[in-house]
Amino acid sequence: MKSSNMGGGSTPLQKREMDDDNEGSSSMRTAETMLRLLPMGLCVVALVIMLKNSQTNEYGSLSYSDLGTFRYLVHANGICAGYSLLSAIVAAVPRSITMSRAWTFFLLDQILTYVILAAGAVSTEVVYLAYKGDTAVTWSESCGSFRGFCHKATASVSITFIVSLCYAGLSLLSSYRLFSKYDAPVGSYNNKGGIEISNY
């Protein structure tokens, strides 16, 4: 009798499955890299719009640097742009995802998601007050006098929220990558009906 592949090679079916796995991981790696590069571009656009946001007219001058909230928005977008570029480079490298790497991506994606979401949220409040004002605290609206400034601020904040959605998607992806590495809890459960779930 001939022995068939006793540890000395793989069958054509196994080779095809390995090729399919490699192609799947390669396409998944490409998709993740592009998903990480997308928020980088958006962050740069939002950052540049806000950095150039200043207006001077007969009512005075107004710049993003006059408001701490908008300065935070600029810093948050800068940090996220840098992280997106670095994480895209790391994700593009074809190597196996270790547990420590999965945890690192998971934690950093979560942190950056909340950082950029907070920047968009607090900036939205400032833009709203600039358009509507708040009579309770004698805060008058200023967009009637600085309409161009308000339009640029609104554009930058809107793009920042799109970045937040991208990071939410990245957080879901890194969460899946991390927790899929853990085995599901296995046990046998006996109920009163006598139905048993066997261990695998």
Short mmCIF file of C-alpha atoms in Angstrom, two decimals:
data_model
loop_
_atom_site.label_atom_id
_atom_site.label_comp_id
_atom_site.label_asym_id
_atom_site.label_seq_id
_atom_site.Cartn_x
_atom_site.Cartn_y
_atom_site.Cartn_z
CA MET A 1 0.00 0.00 0.00
CA LYS A 2 1.11 3.50 -0.79
CA SER A 3 1.07 6.06 1.94
CA SER A 4 -0.63 9.26 0.90
CA ASN A 5 1.10 12.48 2.02
CA MET A 6 2.34 11.30 5.38
CA GLY A 7 3.66 14.74 6.39
CA GLY A 8 5.62 15.07 3.17
CA GLY A 9 3.62 17.68 1.27
CA SER A 10 0.15 18.98 0.68
CA THR A 11 -2.56 17.95 -1.69
CA PRO A 12 -3.74 20.22 -4.52
CA LEU A 13 -6.88 20.94 -2.50
CA GLN A 14 -4.82 22.08 0.51
CA LYS A 15 -2.62 24.24 -1.71
CA ARG A 16 -5.68 25.87 -3.25
CA GLU A 17 -7.12 26.56 0.20
CA MET A 18 -3.82 28.11 1.30
CA ASP A 19 -3.77 30.30 -1.81
CA ASP A 20 -7.35 31.39 -1.14
CA ASP A 21 -6.43 32.26 2.46
CA ASN A 22 -3.44 34.30 1.28
CA GLU A 23 -5.54 36.15 -1.29
CA GLY A 24 -8.24 36.81 1.30
CA SER A 25 -5.76 38.14 3.86
CA SER A 26 -4.08 40.26 1.17
CA SER A 27 -7.38 41.84 0.09
CA MET A 28 -8.36 42.35 3.73
CA ARG A 29 -5.01 44.00 4.43
CA THR A 30 -5.43 46.30 1.42
CA ALA A 31 -8.95 47.27 2.49
CA GLU A 32 -7.80 48.02 6.04
CA THR A 33 -4.88 50.10 4.75
CA MET A 34 -7.19 52.19 2.57
CA LEU A 35 -9.65 52.58 5.44
CA ARG A 36 -6.84 53.90 7.62
CA LEU A 37 -5.57 56.28 4.94
CA LEU A 38 -9.00 57.81 4.32
CA PRO A 39 -9.30 59.59 7.70
CA MET A 40 -5.74 60.87 7.30
CA GLY A 41 -6.73 62.82 4.19
CA LEU A 42 -9.92 64.09 5.79
CA CYS A 43 -8.06 65.16 8.94
CA VAL A 44 -5.57 67.15 6.88
CA VAL A 45 -8.38 68.89 4.98
CA ALA A 46 -10.25 69.76 8.20
CA LEU A 47 -7.01 70.95 9.81
CA VAL A 48 -6.01 73.18 6.88
CA ILE A 49 -9.48 74.72 6.62
CA MET A 50 -9.43 75.62 10.30
CA LEU A 51 -5.83 76.87 10.25
CA LYS A 52 -6.75 79.31 7.47
CA ASN A 53 -9.94 80.37 9.18
CA SER A 54 -9.65 84.04 10.06
CA GLN A 55 -11.59 87.10 9.04
CA THR A 56 -11.13 90.83 9.47
CA ASN A 57 -13.76 93.45 8.71
CA GLU A 58 -15.22 96.66 10.10
CA TYR A 59 -16.48 94.75 13.15
CA GLY A 60 -13.00 93.55 14.11
CA SER A 61 -10.95 90.44 13.53
CA LEU A 62 -11.64 86.81 14.41
CA SER A 63 -9.37 83.79 14.11
CA TYR A 64 -9.62 80.14 15.07
CA SER A 65 -6.77 80.69 17.54
CA ASP A 66 -9.03 83.00 19.55
CA LEU A 67 -11.11 79.98 20.56
CA GLY A 68 -9.60 77.15 22.59
CA THR A 69 -12.17 74.71 21.21
CA PHE A 70 -11.01 75.25 17.64
CA ARG A 71 -7.38 74.95 18.70
CA TYR A 72 -8.23 71.58 20.21
CA LEU A 73 -9.94 70.61 16.94
CA VAL A 74 -6.76 71.44 15.02
CA HIS A 75 -4.57 69.44 17.42
CA ALA A 76 -6.94 66.47 17.42
CA ASN A 77 -7.02 66.36 13.62
CA GLY A 78 -3.23 66.60 13.50
CA ILE A 79 -2.80 63.73 15.95
CA CYS A 80 -5.33 61.57 14.12
CA ALA A 81 -3.71 62.28 10.75
CA GLY A 82 -0.32 61.19 12.06
CA TYR A 83 -1.75 58.07 13.69
CA SER A 84 -3.69 57.16 10.55
CA LEU A 85 -0.54 57.31 8.46
CA LEU A 86 1.52 55.23 10.89
CA SER A 87 -1.22 52.64 11.42
CA ALA A 88 -1.75 52.35 7.65
CA ILE A 89 1.95 51.64 7.17
CA VAL A 90 1.90 48.98 9.89
CA ALA A 91 -1.32 47.45 8.54
CA ALA A 92 0.16 47.26 5.02
CA VAL A 93 3.08 45.10 6.17
CA PRO A 94 2.26 41.46 5.34
CA ARG A 95 2.76 39.65 8.61
CA SER A 96 0.63 37.71 11.05
CA ILE A 97 -1.39 39.63 13.60
CA THR A 98 -0.14 38.78 17.07
CA MET A 99 -2.14 39.23 20.23
CA SER A 100 -0.06 42.25 21.33
CA ARG A 101 -0.47 43.90 17.93
CA ALA A 102 -4.22 43.30 17.99
CA TRP A 103 -4.48 44.82 21.48
CA THR A 104 -2.39 47.84 20.43
CA PHE A 105 -4.59 48.57 17.42
CA PHE A 106 -7.72 48.06 19.51
CA LEU A 107 -6.69 50.45 22.29
CA LEU A 108 -5.31 53.17 20.02
CA ASP A 109 -8.32 53.04 17.69
CA GLN A 110 -10.64 53.39 20.67
CA ILE A 111 -8.71 56.32 22.14
CA LEU A 112 -8.45 58.21 18.85
CA THR A 113 -12.14 57.65 18.15
CA TYR A 114 -13.10 59.38 21.38
CA VAL A 115 -10.51 62.15 20.88
CA ILE A 116 -11.80 63.12 17.44
CA LEU A 117 -15.44 62.66 18.44
CA ALA A 118 -14.96 64.98 21.43
CA ALA A 119 -13.30 67.57 19.18
CA GLY A 120 -16.23 67.50 16.79
CA ALA A 121 -18.82 67.63 19.58
CA VAL A 122 -17.42 70.62 21.46
CA SER A 123 -16.72 72.48 18.22
CA THR A 124 -20.30 71.90 17.11
CA GLU A 125 -21.53 73.61 20.27
CA VAL A 126 -19.34 76.65 19.58
CA VAL A 127 -20.51 76.85 15.96
CA TYR A 128 -24.13 76.59 17.10
CA LEU A 129 -23.66 79.44 19.58
CA ALA A 130 -21.94 81.50 16.88
CA TYR A 131 -25.00 81.09 14.64
CA LYS A 132 -27.77 81.25 17.25
CA GLY A 133 -26.26 82.92 20.30
CA ASP A 134 -27.49 82.35 23.84
CA THR A 135 -29.53 85.10 25.44
CA ALA A 136 -29.42 83.36 28.84
CA VAL A 137 -25.70 84.08 29.11
CA THR A 138 -25.81 87.24 26.95
CA TRP A 139 -23.87 85.51 24.17
CA SER A 140 -24.89 87.19 20.94
CA GLU A 141 -24.62 85.50 17.58
CA SER A 142 -21.57 86.49 15.57
CA CYS A 143 -22.07 84.77 12.22
CA GLY A 144 -24.02 87.75 10.92
CA SER A 145 -20.83 89.80 11.16
CA PHE A 146 -18.31 87.00 10.43
CA ARG A 147 -20.18 84.84 7.96
CA GLY A 148 -17.06 83.61 6.14
CA PHE A 149 -15.45 82.51 9.40
CA CYS A 150 -18.56 80.57 10.40
CA HIS A 151 -18.81 78.84 7.01
CA LYS A 152 -15.22 77.60 7.22
CA ALA A 153 -15.68 76.50 10.82
CA THR A 154 -18.82 74.57 9.86
CA ALA A 155 -16.99 72.85 7.00
CA SER A 156 -14.08 71.84 9.24
CA VAL A 157 -16.39 70.49 11.95
CA SER A 158 -18.48 68.56 9.40
CA ILE A 159 -15.38 66.87 7.98
CA THR A 160 -14.27 66.05 11.52
CA PHE A 161 -17.52 64.18 12.11
CA ILE A 162 -16.90 62.16 8.93
CA VAL A 163 -13.50 61.30 10.40
CA SER A 164 -15.29 60.16 13.57
CA LEU A 165 -17.38 57.75 11.50
CA CYS A 166 -14.24 56.37 9.86
CA TYR A 167 -12.66 55.82 13.25
CA ALA A 168 -15.82 54.15 14.51
CA GLY A 169 -15.50 51.70 11.63
CA LEU A 170 -11.82 51.15 12.44
CA SER A 171 -12.72 50.53 16.09
CA LEU A 172 -15.22 47.86 15.05
CA LEU A 173 -12.64 46.25 12.78
CA SER A 174 -9.91 46.20 15.42
CA SER A 175 -12.42 44.89 17.99
CA TYR A 176 -13.34 42.04 15.68
CA ARG A 177 -9.68 41.29 14.98
CA LEU A 178 -8.89 41.18 18.69
CA PHE A 179 -11.80 39.22 20.09
CA SER A 180 -11.87 36.72 17.23
CA LYS A 181 -8.50 35.52 18.54
CA TYR A 182 -10.14 34.31 21.72
CA ASP A 183 -11.89 30.96 21.81
CA ALA A 184 -15.58 30.92 22.61
CA PRO A 185 -16.38 29.58 26.10
CA VAL A 186 -17.16 25.88 25.86
CA GLY A 187 -19.11 23.89 28.40
CA SER A 188 -21.90 21.42 28.79
CA TYR A 189 -25.22 22.66 30.02
CA ASN A 190 -27.93 20.39 31.34
CA ASN A 191 -31.44 21.70 31.68
CA LYS A 192 -34.57 20.15 33.09
CA GLY A 193 -35.62 18.87 29.68
CA GLY A 194 -32.56 16.70 29.49
CA ILE A 195 -31.08 18.46 26.44
CA GLU A 196 -27.31 18.37 26.45
CA ILE A 197 -24.90 20.47 24.48
CA SER A 198 -21.75 18.49 23.87
CA ASN A 199 -18.27 19.91 24.04
CA TYR A 200 -16.27 20.40 20.85
#
